[in-house]
């Protein structure tokens, strides 16, 4: 596997990298155009990619003054596990495309910054190669076409001290990614995926079979499979990509312990409900203490605040930390998380909130 990077990663962080937007501009210089289009793009007309970013601008903050915040903290707790702050790393596959050290670099940065990393099934780095003692890691499962193969990955994650299983359910079929098709996107030849084939083998089609419904849909998971997996593991099972409040309720009935409200960064279904809107609908449909995580379009610490105010227990960032990875490996990922964490802390202070539990809808004005 060889990847030609147009510009080598930076050894130090230059002063012009102050924001996620700065990192985005810089990252483009470090990546081949095909990889850049893969990273940035989304499905069809990319309306959801853009609205993921735009939705935050429409939500206005309503700050409180003169409170004693000297005991302030960004700590949060999910499934009894404490995290120093609520900014987690979303599962992103094939990270060798962005930096030779791939997920190992992201994991190192996550550990140093106390960020919870969710390792993708499409990782180029073996779960066994990540530090076992680091408790801030969850494993993301793409259904492996059947129960036994899927369970084998869950069991490996258990053994490697991963603390939860995230099953991504919003992409039983890949999105229609016009941008990728225009640049003939393909993964580098020979790229290693220790936990899955790069393309999960399809059932053989007979004459007259439908390529979608008798193909990928035949090996896609259903609610029964989710309930089965949840029964087979001691780890909490979380679903990623749920947007409908009725699915949120079904998830609870099938033994799911938390949800990541997400539209996969706008990469699968275009023009779906913005995930921040879905978060508010789902928050009303589930018990108050049911963990809801959020991802999609988080680029500022104030976005973290808004997602928490609207019902999230924590947020995930996707593309932002990959910008950091492309620019400067582990150092870049760590700096991206640090930027967001500091912006979030200062937003909390300016909003008059001392703890995550203080951050509620009372601090939001929606027109
Ligand atoms: C993703 N995402 C993703 N999700 C998942 O469950 N498994 C995966 O392997 C991947 N791979 C992946 C690759 C790339 C290049 C991107 C951009 C995204 C989706 C990801 O976890 C997350 O939902 C979004 O990235 C969040 O949106 P932002 O933060 O990128 O706006």
mmCIF file of C-alpha atoms and ligand atoms in Angstrom:
data_model
loop_
_atom_site.group_PDB
_atom_site.id
_atom_site.type_symbol
_atom_site.label_atom_id
_atom_site.label_comp_id
_atom_site.label_asym_id
_atom_site.label_seq_id
_atom_site.Cartn_x
_atom_site.Cartn_y
_atom_site.Cartn_z
ATOM 1 C CA UNK A 1 0.000 0.000 0.000
ATOM 2 C CA UNK A 2 1.485 3.344 -0.899
ATOM 3 C CA UNK A 3 -0.139 6.708 -0.649
ATOM 4 C CA UNK A 4 1.497 9.722 -2.263
ATOM 5 C CA UNK A 5 1.022 12.693 -0.012
ATOM 6 C CA UNK A 6 1.599 16.016 -1.831
ATOM 7 C CA UNK A 7 3.006 17.622 1.339
ATOM 8 C CA UNK A 8 4.532 15.755 4.318
ATOM 9 C CA UNK A 9 2.860 16.127 7.737
ATOM 10 C CA UNK A 10 4.006 19.105 9.814
ATOM 11 C CA UNK A 11 6.435 18.372 12.646
ATOM 12 C CA UNK A 12 5.255 21.393 14.648
ATOM 13 C CA UNK A 13 2.020 23.335 14.764
ATOM 14 C CA UNK A 14 2.416 26.709 13.019
ATOM 15 C CA UNK A 15 0.615 29.738 14.496
ATOM 16 C CA UNK A 16 -1.834 30.061 11.614
ATOM 17 C CA UNK A 17 -3.653 26.913 12.789
ATOM 18 C CA UNK A 18 -6.047 28.306 15.402
ATOM 19 C CA UNK A 19 -9.446 26.924 14.429
ATOM 20 C CA UNK A 20 -11.003 23.858 12.820
ATOM 21 C CA UNK A 21 -11.522 25.967 9.684
ATOM 22 C CA UNK A 22 -7.769 26.717 9.620
ATOM 23 C CA UNK A 23 -7.076 22.983 9.874
ATOM 24 C CA UNK A 24 -9.521 22.271 7.070
ATOM 25 C CA UNK A 25 -7.649 24.609 4.703
ATOM 26 C CA UNK A 26 -4.273 23.215 5.686
ATOM 27 C CA UNK A 27 -5.387 19.568 5.421
ATOM 28 C CA UNK A 28 -6.294 19.984 1.766
ATOM 29 C CA UNK A 29 -2.622 20.752 1.019
ATOM 30 C CA UNK A 30 -1.518 17.457 2.584
ATOM 31 C CA UNK A 31 -3.893 15.118 0.767
ATOM 32 C CA UNK A 32 -4.202 13.851 -2.810
ATOM 33 C CA UNK A 33 -7.278 15.387 -4.451
ATOM 34 C CA UNK A 34 -9.083 12.030 -4.630
ATOM 35 C CA UNK A 35 -8.696 11.519 -0.871
ATOM 36 C CA UNK A 36 -9.777 15.094 -0.193
ATOM 37 C CA UNK A 37 -12.980 14.596 -2.206
ATOM 38 C CA UNK A 38 -13.627 11.363 -0.297
ATOM 39 C CA UNK A 39 -13.188 13.098 3.050
ATOM 40 C CA UNK A 40 -15.207 16.221 2.341
ATOM 41 C CA UNK A 41 -17.927 14.802 0.187
ATOM 42 C CA UNK A 42 -21.342 13.472 0.955
ATOM 43 C CA UNK A 43 -24.284 11.975 -0.763
ATOM 44 C CA UNK A 44 -26.048 13.276 -3.889
ATOM 45 C CA UNK A 45 -26.358 17.099 -3.829
ATOM 46 C CA UNK A 46 -24.657 17.338 -0.414
ATOM 47 C CA UNK A 47 -27.552 19.352 0.981
ATOM 48 C CA UNK A 48 -27.194 17.448 4.262
ATOM 49 C CA UNK A 49 -23.438 18.034 4.365
ATOM 50 C CA UNK A 50 -24.089 21.762 4.192
ATOM 51 C CA UNK A 51 -27.104 21.795 6.504
ATOM 52 C CA UNK A 52 -25.132 19.904 9.176
ATOM 53 C CA UNK A 53 -22.924 22.985 9.371
ATOM 54 C CA UNK A 54 -25.658 25.586 8.851
ATOM 55 C CA UNK A 55 -28.041 24.203 11.498
ATOM 56 C CA UNK A 56 -25.801 25.428 14.350
ATOM 57 C CA UNK A 57 -25.868 29.018 13.091
ATOM 58 C CA UNK A 58 -29.668 29.138 13.492
ATOM 59 C CA UNK A 59 -29.524 28.236 17.160
ATOM 60 C CA UNK A 60 -28.826 31.197 19.369
ATOM 61 C CA UNK A 61 -27.268 31.174 22.800
ATOM 62 C CA UNK A 62 -29.056 32.810 25.720
ATOM 63 C CA UNK A 63 -26.391 33.387 28.401
ATOM 64 C CA UNK A 64 -26.782 33.940 32.158
ATOM 65 C CA UNK A 65 -24.546 36.289 34.145
ATOM 66 C CA UNK A 66 -22.938 36.641 37.578
ATOM 67 C CA UNK A 67 -23.002 32.990 38.631
ATOM 68 C CA UNK A 68 -20.252 31.430 40.715
ATOM 69 C CA UNK A 69 -18.437 29.096 38.340
ATOM 70 C CA UNK A 70 -15.330 28.404 40.405
ATOM 71 C CA UNK A 71 -16.292 24.719 40.716
ATOM 72 C CA UNK A 72 -16.764 24.393 36.934
ATOM 73 C CA UNK A 73 -15.933 21.154 35.123
ATOM 74 C CA UNK A 74 -16.466 19.574 31.684
ATOM 75 C CA UNK A 75 -16.596 16.059 33.112
ATOM 76 C CA UNK A 76 -19.325 13.739 31.903
ATOM 77 C CA UNK A 77 -20.485 10.220 32.733
ATOM 78 C CA UNK A 78 -21.924 7.642 30.336
ATOM 79 C CA UNK A 79 -22.663 4.005 31.322
ATOM 80 C CA UNK A 80 -20.946 4.690 34.646
ATOM 81 C CA UNK A 81 -17.730 5.664 32.887
ATOM 82 C CA UNK A 82 -16.358 9.143 33.576
ATOM 83 C CA UNK A 83 -14.846 11.199 30.750
ATOM 84 C CA UNK A 84 -12.892 14.428 31.328
ATOM 85 C CA UNK A 85 -14.829 16.173 28.550
ATOM 86 C CA UNK A 86 -17.641 15.319 26.117
ATOM 87 C CA UNK A 87 -15.742 15.609 22.796
ATOM 88 C CA UNK A 88 -15.266 12.128 21.324
ATOM 89 C CA UNK A 89 -13.696 10.926 18.072
ATOM 90 C CA UNK A 90 -16.217 9.503 15.586
ATOM 91 C CA UNK A 91 -15.460 6.273 13.757
ATOM 92 C CA UNK A 92 -13.698 7.077 10.481
ATOM 93 C CA UNK A 93 -12.524 4.237 8.272
ATOM 94 C CA UNK A 94 -9.312 3.780 6.265
ATOM 95 C CA UNK A 95 -7.242 6.383 8.130
ATOM 96 C CA UNK A 96 -4.020 5.373 6.374
ATOM 97 C CA UNK A 97 -5.274 7.498 3.527
ATOM 98 C CA UNK A 98 -4.726 10.553 5.703
ATOM 99 C CA UNK A 99 -1.520 9.740 7.556
ATOM 100 C CA UNK A 100 0.818 6.712 7.574
ATOM 101 C CA UNK A 101 0.238 6.160 11.315
ATOM 102 C CA UNK A 102 -3.526 6.111 10.749
ATOM 103 C CA UNK A 103 -5.719 5.101 13.752
ATOM 104 C CA UNK A 104 -2.675 4.564 15.963
ATOM 105 C CA UNK A 105 -1.981 8.320 15.761
ATOM 106 C CA UNK A 106 -5.631 9.224 16.422
ATOM 107 C CA UNK A 107 -5.770 6.830 19.367
ATOM 108 C CA UNK A 108 -2.603 8.253 20.903
ATOM 109 C CA UNK A 109 -3.969 11.789 20.682
ATOM 110 C CA UNK A 110 -7.322 10.671 22.071
ATOM 111 C CA UNK A 111 -5.642 9.059 25.058
ATOM 112 C CA UNK A 112 -3.501 12.107 25.822
ATOM 113 C CA UNK A 113 -6.505 14.457 25.605
ATOM 114 C CA UNK A 114 -8.870 12.086 27.472
ATOM 115 C CA UNK A 115 -11.089 11.878 24.413
ATOM 116 C CA UNK A 116 -13.095 8.716 23.811
ATOM 117 C CA UNK A 117 -12.166 7.191 20.451
ATOM 118 C CA UNK A 118 -14.607 5.062 18.501
ATOM 119 C CA UNK A 119 -12.582 2.723 16.309
ATOM 120 C CA UNK A 120 -14.143 1.927 12.919
ATOM 121 C CA UNK A 121 -14.601 -1.642 11.654
ATOM 122 C CA UNK A 122 -12.777 -0.312 8.576
ATOM 123 C CA UNK A 123 -9.725 0.534 10.667
ATOM 124 C CA UNK A 124 -6.334 -0.072 9.060
ATOM 125 C CA UNK A 125 -4.981 -0.627 12.575
ATOM 126 C CA UNK A 126 -5.695 -3.834 14.463
ATOM 127 C CA UNK A 127 -7.692 -3.451 17.702
ATOM 128 C CA UNK A 128 -4.935 -5.483 19.346
ATOM 129 C CA UNK A 129 -2.380 -2.807 18.408
ATOM 130 C CA UNK A 130 -4.138 -0.104 20.471
ATOM 131 C CA UNK A 131 -3.139 0.338 24.093
ATOM 132 C CA UNK A 132 -5.158 -2.156 26.091
ATOM 133 C CA UNK A 133 -5.135 -0.161 29.346
ATOM 134 C CA UNK A 134 -6.593 2.974 27.756
ATOM 135 C CA UNK A 135 -10.265 2.842 28.850
ATOM 136 C CA UNK A 136 -11.408 5.615 26.501
ATOM 137 C CA UNK A 137 -12.255 3.489 23.521
ATOM 138 C CA UNK A 138 -15.395 2.038 21.971
ATOM 139 C CA UNK A 139 -15.618 -0.216 18.931
ATOM 140 C CA UNK A 140 -17.832 0.575 15.928
ATOM 141 C CA UNK A 141 -19.313 -2.468 14.233
ATOM 142 C CA UNK A 142 -20.414 -2.660 10.666
ATOM 143 C CA UNK A 143 -22.603 -5.726 10.340
ATOM 144 C CA UNK A 144 -20.511 -8.453 8.770
ATOM 145 C CA UNK A 145 -23.300 -9.993 6.711
ATOM 146 C CA UNK A 146 -24.186 -12.513 9.420
ATOM 147 C CA UNK A 147 -24.351 -13.022 13.190
ATOM 148 C CA UNK A 148 -21.278 -15.172 13.827
ATOM 149 C CA UNK A 149 -18.780 -12.913 12.046
ATOM 150 C CA UNK A 150 -20.291 -9.838 13.654
ATOM 151 C CA UNK A 151 -20.167 -11.432 17.102
ATOM 152 C CA UNK A 152 -16.525 -12.444 16.604
ATOM 153 C CA UNK A 153 -15.594 -8.758 16.305
ATOM 154 C CA UNK A 154 -17.665 -7.874 19.368
ATOM 155 C CA UNK A 155 -15.860 -10.558 21.381
ATOM 156 C CA UNK A 156 -12.460 -9.328 20.197
ATOM 157 C CA UNK A 157 -13.415 -5.794 21.254
ATOM 158 C CA UNK A 158 -14.435 -7.126 24.686
ATOM 159 C CA UNK A 159 -11.059 -8.874 25.049
ATOM 160 C CA UNK A 160 -9.189 -5.735 24.024
ATOM 161 C CA UNK A 161 -10.872 -3.670 26.745
ATOM 162 C CA UNK A 162 -13.159 -1.627 24.492
ATOM 163 C CA UNK A 163 -15.943 -0.280 26.703
ATOM 164 C CA UNK A 164 -18.936 -0.227 24.345
ATOM 165 C CA UNK A 165 -20.096 -1.468 20.958
ATOM 166 C CA UNK A 166 -21.430 1.095 18.498
ATOM 167 C CA UNK A 167 -23.410 -0.498 15.666
ATOM 168 C CA UNK A 168 -23.798 1.817 12.698
ATOM 169 C CA UNK A 169 -27.246 1.230 11.234
ATOM 170 C CA UNK A 170 -27.716 4.098 8.783
ATOM 171 C CA UNK A 171 -25.747 2.652 5.884
ATOM 172 C CA UNK A 172 -26.932 -0.821 4.889
ATOM 173 C CA UNK A 173 -26.004 0.526 1.449
ATOM 174 C CA UNK A 174 -23.365 3.156 0.709
ATOM 175 C CA UNK A 175 -24.663 6.591 -0.193
ATOM 176 C CA UNK A 176 -24.761 7.842 -3.748
ATOM 177 C CA UNK A 177 -21.510 9.758 -3.719
ATOM 178 C CA UNK A 178 -21.351 11.606 -7.025
ATOM 179 C CA UNK A 179 -18.233 13.486 -6.011
ATOM 180 C CA UNK A 180 -16.321 10.258 -5.411
ATOM 181 C CA UNK A 181 -17.495 8.774 -8.682
ATOM 182 C CA UNK A 182 -16.368 11.845 -10.608
ATOM 183 C CA UNK A 183 -12.790 11.429 -9.362
ATOM 184 C CA UNK A 184 -12.838 7.593 -9.674
ATOM 185 C CA UNK A 185 -12.286 7.278 -5.945
ATOM 186 C CA UNK A 186 -10.838 3.983 -4.843
ATOM 187 C CA UNK A 187 -8.918 2.793 -1.818
ATOM 188 C CA UNK A 188 -5.188 2.316 -2.390
ATOM 189 C CA UNK A 189 -4.381 -1.140 -3.746
ATOM 190 C CA UNK A 190 -3.275 -3.515 -1.012
ATOM 191 C CA UNK A 191 -4.646 -1.435 1.881
ATOM 192 C CA UNK A 192 -4.973 -3.695 4.931
ATOM 193 C CA UNK A 193 -8.180 -3.961 6.971
ATOM 194 C CA UNK A 194 -7.460 -6.415 9.795
ATOM 195 C CA UNK A 195 -11.105 -6.802 10.874
ATOM 196 C CA UNK A 196 -13.158 -6.935 7.707
ATOM 197 C CA UNK A 197 -12.844 -7.314 3.965
ATOM 198 C CA UNK A 198 -12.848 -3.839 2.335
ATOM 199 C CA UNK A 199 -16.094 -4.953 0.656
ATOM 200 C CA UNK A 200 -18.282 -7.390 2.568
ATOM 201 C CA UNK A 201 -18.968 -10.310 0.160
ATOM 202 C CA UNK A 202 -22.381 -10.108 -1.490
ATOM 203 C CA UNK A 203 -24.734 -13.053 -1.819
ATOM 204 C CA UNK A 204 -24.654 -14.543 -5.292
ATOM 205 C CA UNK A 205 -27.406 -13.122 -7.472
ATOM 206 C CA UNK A 206 -29.558 -15.473 -9.512
ATOM 207 C CA UNK A 207 -31.159 -14.492 -12.803
ATOM 208 C CA UNK A 208 -34.026 -12.110 -12.077
ATOM 209 C CA UNK A 209 -32.711 -11.129 -8.618
ATOM 210 C CA UNK A 210 -32.700 -7.464 -7.755
ATOM 211 C CA UNK A 211 -29.130 -6.164 -7.234
ATOM 212 C CA UNK A 212 -30.067 -4.009 -4.215
ATOM 213 C CA UNK A 213 -32.885 -5.890 -2.499
ATOM 214 C CA UNK A 214 -31.506 -9.377 -3.108
ATOM 215 C CA UNK A 215 -27.938 -8.114 -2.762
ATOM 216 C CA UNK A 216 -26.819 -5.884 0.129
ATOM 217 C CA UNK A 217 -30.283 -5.809 1.711
ATOM 218 C CA UNK A 218 -30.200 -9.577 2.074
ATOM 219 C CA UNK A 219 -27.175 -9.382 4.360
ATOM 220 C CA UNK A 220 -28.245 -6.210 6.215
ATOM 221 C CA UNK A 221 -29.075 -6.517 9.941
ATOM 222 C CA UNK A 222 -32.581 -6.199 11.367
ATOM 223 C CA UNK A 223 -33.920 -5.403 14.849
ATOM 224 C CA UNK A 224 -33.768 -9.108 15.756
ATOM 225 C CA UNK A 225 -30.032 -9.154 15.026
ATOM 226 C CA UNK A 226 -29.512 -6.099 17.225
ATOM 227 C CA UNK A 227 -31.418 -7.720 20.107
ATOM 228 C CA UNK A 228 -29.378 -10.894 19.621
ATOM 229 C CA UNK A 229 -26.018 -9.080 19.693
ATOM 230 C CA UNK A 230 -27.092 -7.099 22.763
ATOM 231 C CA UNK A 231 -27.800 -10.390 24.546
ATOM 232 C CA UNK A 232 -24.422 -11.876 23.602
ATOM 233 C CA UNK A 233 -22.220 -9.167 25.082
ATOM 234 C CA UNK A 234 -21.712 -7.661 28.504
ATOM 235 C CA UNK A 235 -20.806 -4.356 26.846
ATOM 236 C CA UNK A 236 -23.422 -1.658 26.274
ATOM 237 C CA UNK A 237 -24.664 -1.657 22.682
ATOM 238 C CA UNK A 238 -25.259 1.747 21.085
ATOM 239 C CA UNK A 239 -26.815 2.390 17.687
ATOM 240 C CA UNK A 240 -25.309 5.071 15.448
ATOM 241 C CA UNK A 241 -27.396 6.767 12.804
ATOM 242 C CA UNK A 242 -30.875 6.646 14.331
ATOM 243 C CA UNK A 243 -32.951 9.713 13.399
ATOM 244 C CA UNK A 244 -36.586 8.701 13.928
ATOM 245 C CA UNK A 245 -38.070 8.923 17.454
ATOM 246 C CA UNK A 246 -39.983 5.688 16.826
ATOM 247 C CA UNK A 247 -36.693 3.904 16.069
ATOM 248 C CA UNK A 248 -35.286 5.330 19.289
ATOM 249 C CA UNK A 249 -38.118 3.653 21.198
ATOM 250 C CA UNK A 250 -37.655 0.408 19.258
ATOM 251 C CA UNK A 251 -33.950 0.483 20.064
ATOM 252 C CA UNK A 252 -34.700 0.582 23.787
ATOM 253 C CA UNK A 253 -37.124 -2.334 23.407
ATOM 254 C CA UNK A 254 -34.352 -4.322 21.687
ATOM 255 C CA UNK A 255 -31.818 -3.903 24.485
ATOM 256 C CA UNK A 256 -29.905 -0.908 23.115
ATOM 257 C CA UNK A 257 -28.355 1.256 25.870
ATOM 258 C CA UNK A 258 -27.664 4.486 23.969
ATOM 259 C CA UNK A 259 -27.893 6.195 20.581
ATOM 260 C CA UNK A 260 -25.672 8.331 18.429
ATOM 261 C CA UNK A 261 -27.999 10.697 16.630
ATOM 262 C CA UNK A 262 -26.249 11.206 13.315
ATOM 263 C CA UNK A 263 -26.709 11.397 9.551
ATOM 264 C CA UNK A 264 -23.214 9.992 8.968
ATOM 265 C CA UNK A 265 -21.854 13.443 8.156
ATOM 266 C CA UNK A 266 -24.332 13.700 5.254
ATOM 267 C CA UNK A 267 -22.617 10.845 3.442
ATOM 268 C CA UNK A 268 -25.445 8.354 3.112
ATOM 269 C CA UNK A 269 -28.964 9.762 2.648
ATOM 270 C CA UNK A 270 -29.236 13.320 1.354
ATOM 271 C CA UNK A 271 -31.947 15.769 2.554
ATOM 272 C CA UNK A 272 -32.791 13.798 5.676
ATOM 273 C CA UNK A 273 -33.873 15.654 8.804
ATOM 274 C CA UNK A 274 -30.925 17.631 10.252
ATOM 275 C CA UNK A 275 -29.528 15.533 13.109
ATOM 276 C CA UNK A 276 -29.780 18.411 15.576
ATOM 277 C CA UNK A 277 -33.533 18.510 14.935
ATOM 278 C CA UNK A 278 -33.697 14.725 15.266
ATOM 279 C CA UNK A 279 -31.850 15.007 18.589
ATOM 280 C CA UNK A 280 -34.587 17.244 19.973
ATOM 281 C CA UNK A 281 -37.363 14.918 18.786
ATOM 282 C CA UNK A 282 -35.621 11.827 20.141
ATOM 283 C CA UNK A 283 -34.814 13.493 23.485
ATOM 284 C CA UNK A 284 -38.571 13.846 24.022
ATOM 285 C CA UNK A 285 -39.183 10.186 23.095
ATOM 286 C CA UNK A 286 -36.714 8.468 25.458
ATOM 287 C CA UNK A 287 -36.216 8.494 29.244
ATOM 288 C CA UNK A 288 -34.394 11.593 30.521
ATOM 289 C CA UNK A 289 -31.312 9.603 31.550
ATOM 290 C CA UNK A 290 -31.017 7.625 28.303
ATOM 291 C CA UNK A 291 -27.618 8.464 26.711
ATOM 292 C CA UNK A 292 -27.908 10.299 23.408
ATOM 293 C CA UNK A 293 -24.724 11.247 21.646
ATOM 294 C CA UNK A 294 -24.663 13.592 18.707
ATOM 295 C CA UNK A 295 -22.536 14.004 15.590
ATOM 296 C CA UNK A 296 -22.551 16.057 12.402
ATOM 297 C CA UNK A 297 -21.105 19.489 11.739
ATOM 298 C CA UNK A 298 -19.491 20.196 15.124
ATOM 299 C CA UNK A 299 -16.745 22.719 14.324
ATOM 300 C CA UNK A 300 -16.725 25.038 17.364
ATOM 301 C CA UNK A 301 -16.881 24.684 21.125
ATOM 302 C CA UNK A 302 -20.155 26.621 20.972
ATOM 303 C CA UNK A 303 -21.551 23.835 18.739
ATOM 304 C CA UNK A 304 -20.659 21.328 21.467
ATOM 305 C CA UNK A 305 -22.573 23.499 23.940
ATOM 306 C CA UNK A 306 -25.632 23.724 21.661
ATOM 307 C CA UNK A 307 -25.792 19.966 21.089
ATOM 308 C CA UNK A 308 -25.591 19.333 24.833
ATOM 309 C CA UNK A 309 -28.232 21.971 25.536
ATOM 310 C CA UNK A 310 -30.542 20.232 23.052
ATOM 311 C CA UNK A 311 -30.172 16.870 24.738
ATOM 312 C CA UNK A 312 -26.795 15.300 23.919
ATOM 313 C CA UNK A 313 -24.705 13.611 26.604
ATOM 314 C CA UNK A 314 -21.561 14.020 24.472
ATOM 315 C CA UNK A 315 -20.634 14.824 20.874
ATOM 316 C CA UNK A 316 -18.448 13.181 18.260
ATOM 317 C CA UNK A 317 -16.277 14.951 15.739
ATOM 318 C CA UNK A 318 -15.447 13.291 12.422
ATOM 319 C CA UNK A 319 -13.792 15.341 9.694
ATOM 320 C CA UNK A 320 -12.226 17.871 12.137
ATOM 321 C CA UNK A 321 -9.838 15.371 13.724
ATOM 322 C CA UNK A 322 -9.022 13.905 10.323
ATOM 323 C CA UNK A 323 -7.917 17.408 9.276
ATOM 324 C CA UNK A 324 -5.605 17.341 12.295
ATOM 325 C CA UNK A 325 -4.365 13.862 11.391
ATOM 326 C CA UNK A 326 -3.606 14.873 7.791
ATOM 327 C CA UNK A 327 -1.770 18.039 8.893
ATOM 328 C CA UNK A 328 0.351 16.706 11.721
ATOM 329 C CA UNK A 329 -0.506 13.125 12.772
ATOM 330 C CA UNK A 330 -1.146 12.581 16.498
ATOM 331 C CA UNK A 331 -0.004 16.124 17.278
ATOM 332 C CA UNK A 332 -2.587 17.547 14.885
ATOM 333 C CA UNK A 333 -5.428 15.393 16.259
ATOM 334 C CA UNK A 334 -4.493 16.399 19.813
ATOM 335 C CA UNK A 335 -4.435 20.078 18.861
ATOM 336 C CA UNK A 336 -7.859 19.870 17.177
ATOM 337 C CA UNK A 337 -9.394 18.295 20.296
ATOM 338 C CA UNK A 338 -7.637 20.871 22.501
ATOM 339 C CA UNK A 339 -8.988 23.759 20.403
ATOM 340 C CA UNK A 340 -12.565 22.478 20.693
ATOM 341 C CA UNK A 341 -12.212 21.661 24.373
ATOM 342 C CA UNK A 342 -10.917 25.147 25.194
ATOM 343 C CA UNK A 343 -13.602 26.805 23.078
ATOM 344 C CA UNK A 344 -16.208 24.709 24.886
ATOM 345 C CA UNK A 345 -14.830 25.606 28.331
ATOM 346 C CA UNK A 346 -14.847 29.308 27.534
ATOM 347 C CA UNK A 347 -18.370 29.042 26.079
ATOM 348 C CA UNK A 348 -19.504 27.350 29.316
ATOM 349 C CA UNK A 349 -17.965 30.181 31.327
ATOM 350 C CA UNK A 350 -19.553 32.888 29.168
ATOM 351 C CA UNK A 351 -22.909 31.120 29.305
ATOM 352 C CA UNK A 352 -22.872 30.888 33.108
ATOM 353 C CA UNK A 353 -22.830 27.088 33.272
ATOM 354 C CA UNK A 354 -20.514 25.185 35.598
ATOM 355 C CA UNK A 355 -21.305 21.579 34.644
ATOM 356 C CA UNK A 356 -22.737 19.612 31.762
ATOM 357 C CA UNK A 357 -25.941 19.036 33.720
ATOM 358 C CA UNK A 358 -26.433 22.811 33.905
ATOM 359 C CA UNK A 359 -26.505 23.050 30.106
ATOM 360 C CA UNK A 360 -30.180 22.844 29.180
ATOM 361 C CA UNK A 361 -32.628 24.228 26.650
ATOM 362 C CA UNK A 362 -33.048 27.266 28.908
ATOM 363 C CA UNK A 363 -29.780 28.521 27.448
ATOM 364 C CA UNK A 364 -31.018 28.350 23.862
ATOM 365 C CA UNK A 365 -33.224 30.724 21.913
ATOM 366 C CA UNK A 366 -34.781 29.263 18.773
ATOM 367 C CA UNK A 367 -36.717 31.526 16.433
HETATM 368 C C1 LIG B 1 -17.213 8.522 8.262
HETATM 369 N N1 LIG B 1 -18.196 8.033 9.137
HETATM 370 C C2 LIG B 1 -18.168 6.708 9.511
HETATM 371 N N2 LIG B 1 -19.105 6.240 10.397
HETATM 372 C C3 LIG B 1 -19.058 4.959 10.821
HETATM 373 O O1 LIG B 1 -19.900 4.568 11.611
HETATM 374 N N3 LIG B 1 -18.060 4.127 10.390
HETATM 375 C C4 LIG B 1 -17.101 4.514 9.520
HETATM 376 O O2 LIG B 1 -16.206 3.746 9.160
HETATM 377 C C5 LIG B 1 -17.160 5.849 9.030
HETATM 378 N N4 LIG B 1 -16.237 6.291 8.132
HETATM 379 C C6 LIG B 1 -16.241 7.626 7.754
HETATM 380 C C7 LIG B 1 -15.258 8.103 6.885
HETATM 381 C C8 LIG B 1 -15.218 9.461 6.548
HETATM 382 C C9 LIG B 1 -14.139 9.963 5.653
HETATM 383 C C10 LIG B 1 -16.158 10.352 7.109
HETATM 384 C C11 LIG B 1 -16.094 11.835 6.831
HETATM 385 C C12 LIG B 1 -17.146 9.885 7.941
HETATM 386 C C13 LIG B 1 -19.170 8.968 9.749
HETATM 387 C C14 LIG B 1 -18.585 9.591 11.027
HETATM 388 O O3 LIG B 1 -18.460 8.628 12.041
HETATM 389 C C15 LIG B 1 -19.457 10.745 11.576
HETATM 390 O O4 LIG B 1 -20.790 10.320 11.681
HETATM 391 C C16 LIG B 1 -19.391 12.026 10.746
HETATM 392 O O5 LIG B 1 -18.100 12.239 10.234
HETATM 393 C C17 LIG B 1 -19.780 13.217 11.628
HETATM 394 O O6 LIG B 1 -19.834 14.390 10.893
HETATM 395 P P1 LIG B 1 -18.620 15.462 10.829
HETATM 396 O O7 LIG B 1 -18.078 15.650 12.241
HETATM 397 O O8 LIG B 1 -17.612 14.897 9.890
HETATM 398 O O9 LIG B 1 -19.300 16.692 10.314
#
